[in-house]
Amino acid sequence: MKYSVIIAASQNRTDWLIIRSLTSVYKQLGIDKSEWCVFVIDDNENKSEFSEIKKRIELLRRELRLDETDFPTTVLKNTRTRFMSGTGAWNTGIFEVYRQFPQGFISILDDDDEYLPNHLSDCVTAISENTVAVFQLLIWQNDDTSTMNVDLTKDKLTAENFFIGNPGVQGSNMFFKTQNLFDIGGFDETLPNTTDRDLMIRFLWKNDINNIVVIENIGVTHYNHKREKVNNDIPRKKQGLDLFYKKYKAHFSEEAYQKSLARARAFFNYNPMEQIVICMPLKNAERTLKNAVFSVLQQTNTKREIVLLIGNDNSTDNSVTILNEIASQNPNVVLLNVNLENAYMNRNYLNEYARTNYPNCVLIGRLDADDVIYTENTISEIEKSFDDNNFDVLICGNKQVKNGIVLEWENKPSKKLLQDDFLLNQLFEMTQGNPKAELPSCNTFIKPTVIIEYPDKASAEDHWFTVLLLLQKDKLNILIDENLLYCFYSLDGFATHSNKKTNNYVLSRNELYKFYQENK
């Protein structure tokens, strides 16, 4: 078995690399130095540092009178992502070690930290047959020489804890079985920071906690200096947190996200812009599309960013050309090309895309490509209602449009929809073709944490969705606003017209009525 130490050298910290980090490796006690290889990966922008590092390592080895078999040391140039938080350099080392010694273990060390003399010996002693990782406590030392203990314990090694913050595993106290580190692909090279937390989340998802050892005595000193480093670049840190939350928010609870956000605010002044995402399925709507899109873009007085997410499902008319022109001038209009051929699948895809790709989204709404938001202040009214009531679900009303004419009647929801008998009667009236009984289902906003999908129905999938929400009234905070109108809703949609010419329109409503009878 071969053991390896990987050090990524960057930001012209060669002095620290030699005097502090590498010296601490070479002075390790209680191990067979011939079983260890050291890989120093140069990630400095200054090209001359590569030869400087090699020269100074030779001098250090002579000074410490190391035999050539003691900690044989290789200096490599970073061949992957460069100047991005060290991740490309780490991976250059990880994959080279895996190529040479796939059955060994890797110890990682930052070029500005140092091992205590016992660290590598303690880690090797802790290994048993099934061990996949060893983490030893580290201590933080500040510029003023004050110190801070990091009380890592095994019970803190959960993916959720690393999502919230870092309970005490960072670059310099990571000791992994090479194969298991390789299996998760090493570090994520797209992240400018939060890389240790990201690595640990993925590692804990894939490996049994029973095969991980925590050594509860100190073996590493982390120097919390104020010179240039990843976590001292606050604008870059905020960019990294945006990417980190985009990657992981959907995997953890809202409570965990809020705790993580509170920590990010406290440590890095991270205050992300929240979003309200409006989802619009699209299929050949060139005649009405502009009015629909501009009714979103013209919203005023909102505190949050409004994003219009459009799922174009193989439109063959001029819709995409129209949208590309609008989107080129409006970055909050996001066009996604999908191949689903089904409205309910498109709606579910957009909702899930919003949850996954907009981690600071607080509400998901919908607008069809032939509808128009009621006034330019409508979303701000919904936003205020959300801030006042913290609802999980909002159902409001609309004005219906038939053959281009706005009908006088206002399709407003009743709070009685939360009563079983009233809703059952509404659904029965829908089976009888009563237009005034139609649920105002297009006027619904949900929190991203509400994971209810549109069902696979040939007709009235939005009514089904509303009923599925109402069935959760004991678990969700459902607000029914009897006075708020959300949009002008077209009764002339292609799907509606097509369904009315078949039995789908009636059959789906009858099925929904029976479904609610059985499940209320």
Coordinates of C-alpha atoms in Angstrom, one line a residue, residues 3-340:
Y3 CA 0.3 6.6 1.0
S4 CA 0.3 10.0 -0.7
V5 CA 0.2 13.7 0.4
I6 CA -1.1 16.2 -2.1
I7 CA -0.4 19.9 -1.7
A8 CA -1.8 22.5 -4.1
A9 CA 0.6 25.5 -4.3
S10 CA -1.0 28.8 -5.4
Q11 CA -1.1 32.6 -5.0
N12 CA 2.7 32.9 -4.6
R13 CA 2.7 31.3 -1.2
T14 CA 5.9 29.3 -1.9
D15 CA 7.5 30.5 1.3
W16 CA 4.7 29.0 3.4
L17 CA 4.7 25.9 1.2
I18 CA 8.4 25.3 2.0
I19 CA 8.8 26.6 5.5
R20 CA 5.4 25.5 6.9
S21 CA 3.5 22.9 5.0
L22 CA 6.1 20.7 3.3
T23 CA 8.5 20.9 6.3
S24 CA 5.6 19.6 8.5
V25 CA 5.2 16.6 6.2
Y26 CA 8.9 15.8 6.1
K27 CA 9.1 16.0 9.9
Q28 CA 6.3 13.5 10.6
L29 CA 7.1 10.9 13.3
G30 CA 6.2 7.2 13.7
I31 CA 5.8 6.3 10.0
D32 CA 7.8 4.5 7.4
K33 CA 8.8 7.5 5.2
S34 CA 9.5 5.2 2.2
E35 CA 5.8 4.3 2.0
W36 CA 4.9 7.9 1.4
C37 CA 4.9 10.0 -1.8
V38 CA 4.4 13.8 -1.9
F39 CA 2.8 15.5 -4.9
V40 CA 3.0 19.3 -5.1
I41 CA 0.7 20.7 -7.7
D42 CA 1.7 24.2 -9.0
D43 CA -1.3 26.4 -9.6
N44 CA 0.5 29.8 -9.6
E45 CA -0.2 32.3 -12.3
N46 CA 3.4 33.3 -12.2
K47 CA 5.1 30.7 -14.5
S48 CA 8.5 31.1 -12.8
E49 CA 7.1 29.7 -9.5
F50 CA 7.2 26.1 -10.9
S51 CA 11.0 26.1 -11.2
E52 CA 11.3 28.1 -7.9
I53 CA 9.2 25.4 -6.1
K54 CA 11.4 22.6 -7.5
K55 CA 14.6 24.3 -6.5
R56 CA 13.5 25.1 -3.0
I57 CA 12.2 21.6 -2.4
E58 CA 15.6 20.2 -3.3
L59 CA 17.3 22.7 -0.9
L60 CA 14.8 21.7 1.9
R61 CA 15.4 18.0 1.4
R62 CA 19.2 18.6 1.6
E63 CA 18.8 20.7 4.7
L64 CA 16.7 18.0 6.4
R65 CA 19.1 15.3 5.1
L66 CA 16.3 13.2 3.6
D67 CA 17.3 10.1 1.7
E68 CA 15.8 9.9 -1.8
T69 CA 13.5 7.2 -0.5
D70 CA 12.1 9.4 2.2
F71 CA 8.9 11.1 1.1
P72 CA 9.9 11.1 -2.7
T73 CA 8.4 14.3 -3.9
T74 CA 7.0 15.1 -7.4
V75 CA 6.1 18.6 -8.6
L76 CA 3.4 18.8 -11.3
K77 CA 1.8 21.6 -13.1
N78 CA -2.0 21.8 -12.8
T79 CA -3.3 20.3 -16.0
R80 CA -7.0 20.9 -15.2
T81 CA -9.1 24.0 -14.2
R82 CA -6.6 26.7 -13.3
F83 CA -6.7 29.4 -10.6
M84 CA -10.2 28.3 -9.4
S85 CA -10.0 27.6 -5.6
G86 CA -7.4 24.9 -6.1
T87 CA -9.9 22.3 -7.3
G88 CA -8.1 21.6 -10.6
A89 CA -4.8 21.3 -8.8
W90 CA -6.3 18.9 -6.2
N91 CA -7.8 16.8 -8.9
T92 CA -4.5 16.8 -10.9
G93 CA -2.9 15.3 -7.9
I94 CA -5.8 12.9 -7.0
F95 CA -6.0 11.4 -10.5
E96 CA -2.2 11.1 -10.7
V97 CA -2.1 9.3 -7.4
Y98 CA -4.9 7.0 -8.5
R99 CA -3.0 6.2 -11.6
Q100 CA 0.1 5.2 -9.7
F101 CA -1.3 3.8 -6.4
P102 CA -5.1 3.0 -6.7
Q103 CA -5.1 0.9 -3.5
G104 CA -3.6 3.5 -1.2
F105 CA -4.7 6.5 0.8
I106 CA -4.5 10.3 0.1
S107 CA -3.8 12.9 2.7
I108 CA -4.5 16.5 1.6
L109 CA -2.7 19.6 2.9
D110 CA -3.1 23.3 2.1
D111 CA 0.1 25.2 1.3
D112 CA -0.6 27.6 4.2
D113 CA -1.3 25.0 6.9
E114 CA 0.8 22.4 8.7
Y115 CA 0.5 18.9 10.2
L116 CA 1.5 18.3 13.8
P117 CA 4.2 15.6 14.0
N118 CA 1.7 13.0 15.0
H119 CA -0.9 13.5 12.2
L120 CA 0.0 10.9 9.6
S121 CA 0.9 8.3 12.1
D122 CA -2.4 8.8 13.9
C123 CA -4.3 8.5 10.6
V124 CA -2.5 5.3 9.6
T125 CA -3.0 3.7 13.0
A126 CA -6.7 4.4 12.7
I127 CA -7.2 2.5 9.5
S128 CA -8.9 -0.9 9.6
E129 CA -10.0 -3.2 6.7
N130 CA -13.1 -1.2 5.8
T131 CA -11.9 2.3 6.5
V132 CA -12.7 4.8 3.7
A133 CA -11.7 8.0 5.4
V134 CA -10.0 9.4 8.6
F135 CA -10.5 12.9 9.9
Q136 CA -8.5 14.3 12.7
L137 CA -9.3 17.4 14.7
L138 CA -7.6 20.7 13.6
I139 CA -7.1 23.9 15.4
W140 CA -7.4 27.4 13.9
Q141 CA -4.6 29.9 14.6
N142 CA -5.3 33.5 13.9
D143 CA -2.9 36.2 12.8
D144 CA -2.8 37.5 16.4
T145 CA -1.7 34.0 17.6
S146 CA -5.1 33.4 19.3
T147 CA -6.5 30.0 18.6
M148 CA -9.9 28.3 18.1
N149 CA -10.7 24.7 18.6
V150 CA -13.0 22.9 16.1
D151 CA -14.9 20.2 18.0
L152 CA -15.5 17.7 15.3
T153 CA -17.2 14.5 16.4
K154 CA -18.4 11.6 14.3
D155 CA -22.1 12.3 14.9
K156 CA -21.5 15.7 13.2
L157 CA -20.5 14.0 9.9
T158 CA -23.8 14.3 8.1
A159 CA -24.5 15.7 4.6
E160 CA -27.0 18.1 6.1
N161 CA -24.5 19.5 8.5
F162 CA -22.1 20.3 5.6
F163 CA -25.0 21.9 3.8
I164 CA -25.6 24.2 6.8
G165 CA -21.9 24.9 7.4
N166 CA -18.6 23.1 8.0
P167 CA -18.5 21.0 11.2
G168 CA -14.8 20.6 11.0
V169 CA -13.5 18.9 7.9
Q170 CA -11.5 21.1 5.5
G171 CA -8.7 20.6 3.1
S172 CA -5.9 20.0 5.6
N173 CA -7.5 17.3 7.8
M174 CA -8.8 15.1 4.9
F175 CA -7.4 11.6 4.7
F176 CA -9.2 9.4 2.1
K177 CA -9.0 6.0 0.7
T178 CA -7.8 6.8 -2.8
Q179 CA -10.4 4.6 -4.6
N180 CA -13.3 6.2 -2.7
L181 CA -12.1 9.7 -3.4
F182 CA -11.7 8.9 -7.1
D183 CA -15.2 7.3 -7.2
I184 CA -16.9 10.6 -6.4
G185 CA -14.8 12.4 -9.0
G186 CA -12.7 14.4 -6.6
F187 CA -13.4 18.1 -6.2
D188 CA -16.1 20.0 -8.2
E189 CA -14.0 22.3 -10.4
T190 CA -16.9 24.6 -11.3
L191 CA -17.1 26.0 -7.7
P192 CA -14.9 28.9 -6.8
N193 CA -15.2 28.0 -3.1
T194 CA -17.4 25.9 -0.7
T195 CA -15.4 23.1 -2.3
D196 CA -14.7 21.1 0.9
R197 CA -18.3 21.2 1.9
D198 CA -19.4 20.0 -1.6
L199 CA -16.8 17.2 -1.5
M200 CA -18.0 16.0 1.9
I201 CA -21.7 16.0 1.0
R202 CA -21.0 13.8 -2.0
F203 CA -18.6 11.6 -0.1
L204 CA -21.1 11.1 2.8
W205 CA -23.9 10.3 0.4
K206 CA -21.8 7.5 -1.2
N207 CA -20.0 6.0 1.8
D208 CA -21.1 4.3 5.1
I209 CA -20.5 6.5 8.1
N210 CA -19.4 3.3 10.0
N211 CA -16.4 3.1 7.7
I212 CA -15.2 6.6 8.6
V213 CA -13.0 7.4 11.6
V214 CA -12.8 10.6 13.6
I215 CA -9.7 11.1 15.7
E216 CA -10.6 13.4 18.6
N217 CA -7.2 14.8 19.3
I218 CA -5.5 17.7 17.3
G219 CA -3.3 16.8 14.4
V220 CA -3.5 19.8 12.1
T221 CA -3.0 23.6 12.4
H222 CA -5.1 25.7 10.1
Y223 CA -3.8 29.3 9.8
N224 CA -6.6 31.7 9.6
H225 CA -4.6 34.5 7.9
K226 CA -5.9 37.7 6.2
R227 CA -3.7 37.3 3.1
E228 CA -5.4 36.5 -0.2
K229 CA -7.3 33.2 -0.1
V230 CA -10.6 31.7 -1.3
N231 CA -12.7 32.7 1.7
N232 CA -11.3 36.3 1.9
D233 CA -12.6 37.2 -1.6
I234 CA -16.1 38.1 -0.6
P235 CA -17.6 38.8 -4.1
R236 CA -16.2 35.5 -5.2
K237 CA -17.5 33.8 -2.0
K238 CA -21.0 35.1 -2.8
Q239 CA -20.7 33.7 -6.4
G240 CA -19.7 30.3 -4.9
L241 CA -22.6 30.3 -2.5
D242 CA -25.0 31.0 -5.3
L243 CA -23.7 27.9 -7.2
F244 CA -23.5 25.8 -4.0
Y245 CA -27.2 26.5 -3.1
K246 CA -28.2 26.0 -6.8
K247 CA -26.6 22.6 -6.6
Y248 CA -27.9 21.4 -3.2
K249 CA -30.9 23.3 -2.0
A250 CA -33.4 20.9 -3.5
H251 CA -31.8 18.0 -1.6
F252 CA -32.2 19.5 1.9
S253 CA -35.1 20.8 4.1
E254 CA -36.2 24.4 4.2
E255 CA -35.1 24.5 7.8
A256 CA -31.6 23.4 6.9
Y257 CA -31.5 26.0 4.1
Q258 CA -32.5 28.8 6.4
K259 CA -29.8 27.8 8.9
S260 CA -27.2 27.7 6.1
L261 CA -28.4 31.1 4.9
A262 CA -28.2 32.6 8.4
R263 CA -24.6 31.4 8.7
A264 CA -23.7 32.7 5.2
R265 CA -25.2 36.1 6.1
A266 CA -23.2 36.2 9.4
F267 CA -19.8 35.2 8.0
F268 CA -19.9 36.5 4.4
N269 CA -22.7 39.2 4.4
Y270 CA -24.5 36.9 1.9
N271 CA -27.9 38.3 1.0
P272 CA -29.1 36.7 -2.2
M273 CA -31.8 38.2 -4.3
E274 CA -34.9 36.1 -4.0
Q275 CA -37.0 35.2 -7.0
I276 CA -40.6 34.6 -8.0
V277 CA -40.6 32.3 -10.9
I278 CA -43.4 32.2 -13.4
C279 CA -43.6 29.0 -15.5
M280 CA -45.0 29.1 -19.0
P281 CA -45.4 26.0 -21.1
L282 CA -45.3 26.9 -24.8
K283 CA -46.6 25.2 -28.0
N284 CA -47.3 27.3 -31.1
A285 CA -48.6 30.5 -29.5
E286 CA -47.1 33.2 -31.8
R287 CA -50.4 35.2 -31.9
T288 CA -50.7 35.7 -28.1
L289 CA -47.2 35.2 -26.9
K290 CA -45.9 38.8 -26.8
N291 CA -48.8 40.0 -24.7
A292 CA -48.3 37.2 -22.2
V293 CA -44.6 37.7 -21.9
F294 CA -44.8 41.5 -21.6
S295 CA -47.5 41.3 -19.0
V296 CA -44.7 39.6 -16.8
L297 CA -42.0 42.0 -17.8
Q298 CA -44.2 45.0 -17.0
Q299 CA -44.7 44.0 -13.4
T300 CA -43.7 46.8 -11.0
N301 CA -43.1 47.4 -7.3
T302 CA -41.7 44.0 -6.5
K303 CA -38.9 43.5 -4.0
R304 CA -37.9 40.2 -5.6
E305 CA -36.6 39.3 -9.0
I306 CA -39.3 38.1 -11.4
V307 CA -38.1 35.2 -13.7
L308 CA -40.2 34.0 -16.6
L309 CA -39.3 30.4 -17.3
I310 CA -40.6 29.2 -20.7
G311 CA -40.7 25.5 -21.8
N312 CA -40.9 25.4 -25.6
D313 CA -42.2 22.0 -26.6
N314 CA -41.3 21.7 -30.3
S315 CA -43.2 24.8 -31.5
T316 CA -43.3 25.0 -35.3
D317 CA -44.6 28.5 -35.7
N318 CA -42.7 31.8 -35.1
S319 CA -42.9 31.5 -31.3
V320 CA -39.2 30.8 -30.8
T321 CA -38.0 33.7 -33.0
I322 CA -40.3 36.1 -31.0
L323 CA -38.9 34.8 -27.7
N324 CA -35.3 34.9 -28.7
E325 CA -35.7 38.5 -29.6
I326 CA -37.3 39.3 -26.3
A327 CA -34.9 37.2 -24.3
S328 CA -31.8 38.8 -25.9
Q329 CA -32.9 42.1 -24.2
N330 CA -34.4 40.6 -21.0
P331 CA -32.2 38.2 -19.1
N332 CA -35.1 37.3 -16.8
V333 CA -36.8 35.6 -19.7
V334 CA -35.4 32.1 -19.8
L335 CA -36.2 29.8 -22.8
L336 CA -35.8 26.1 -22.4
N337 CA -36.3 23.7 -25.3
V338 CA -38.1 20.5 -24.2
N339 CA -39.3 17.4 -26.0
L340 CA -42.2 16.3 -24.0

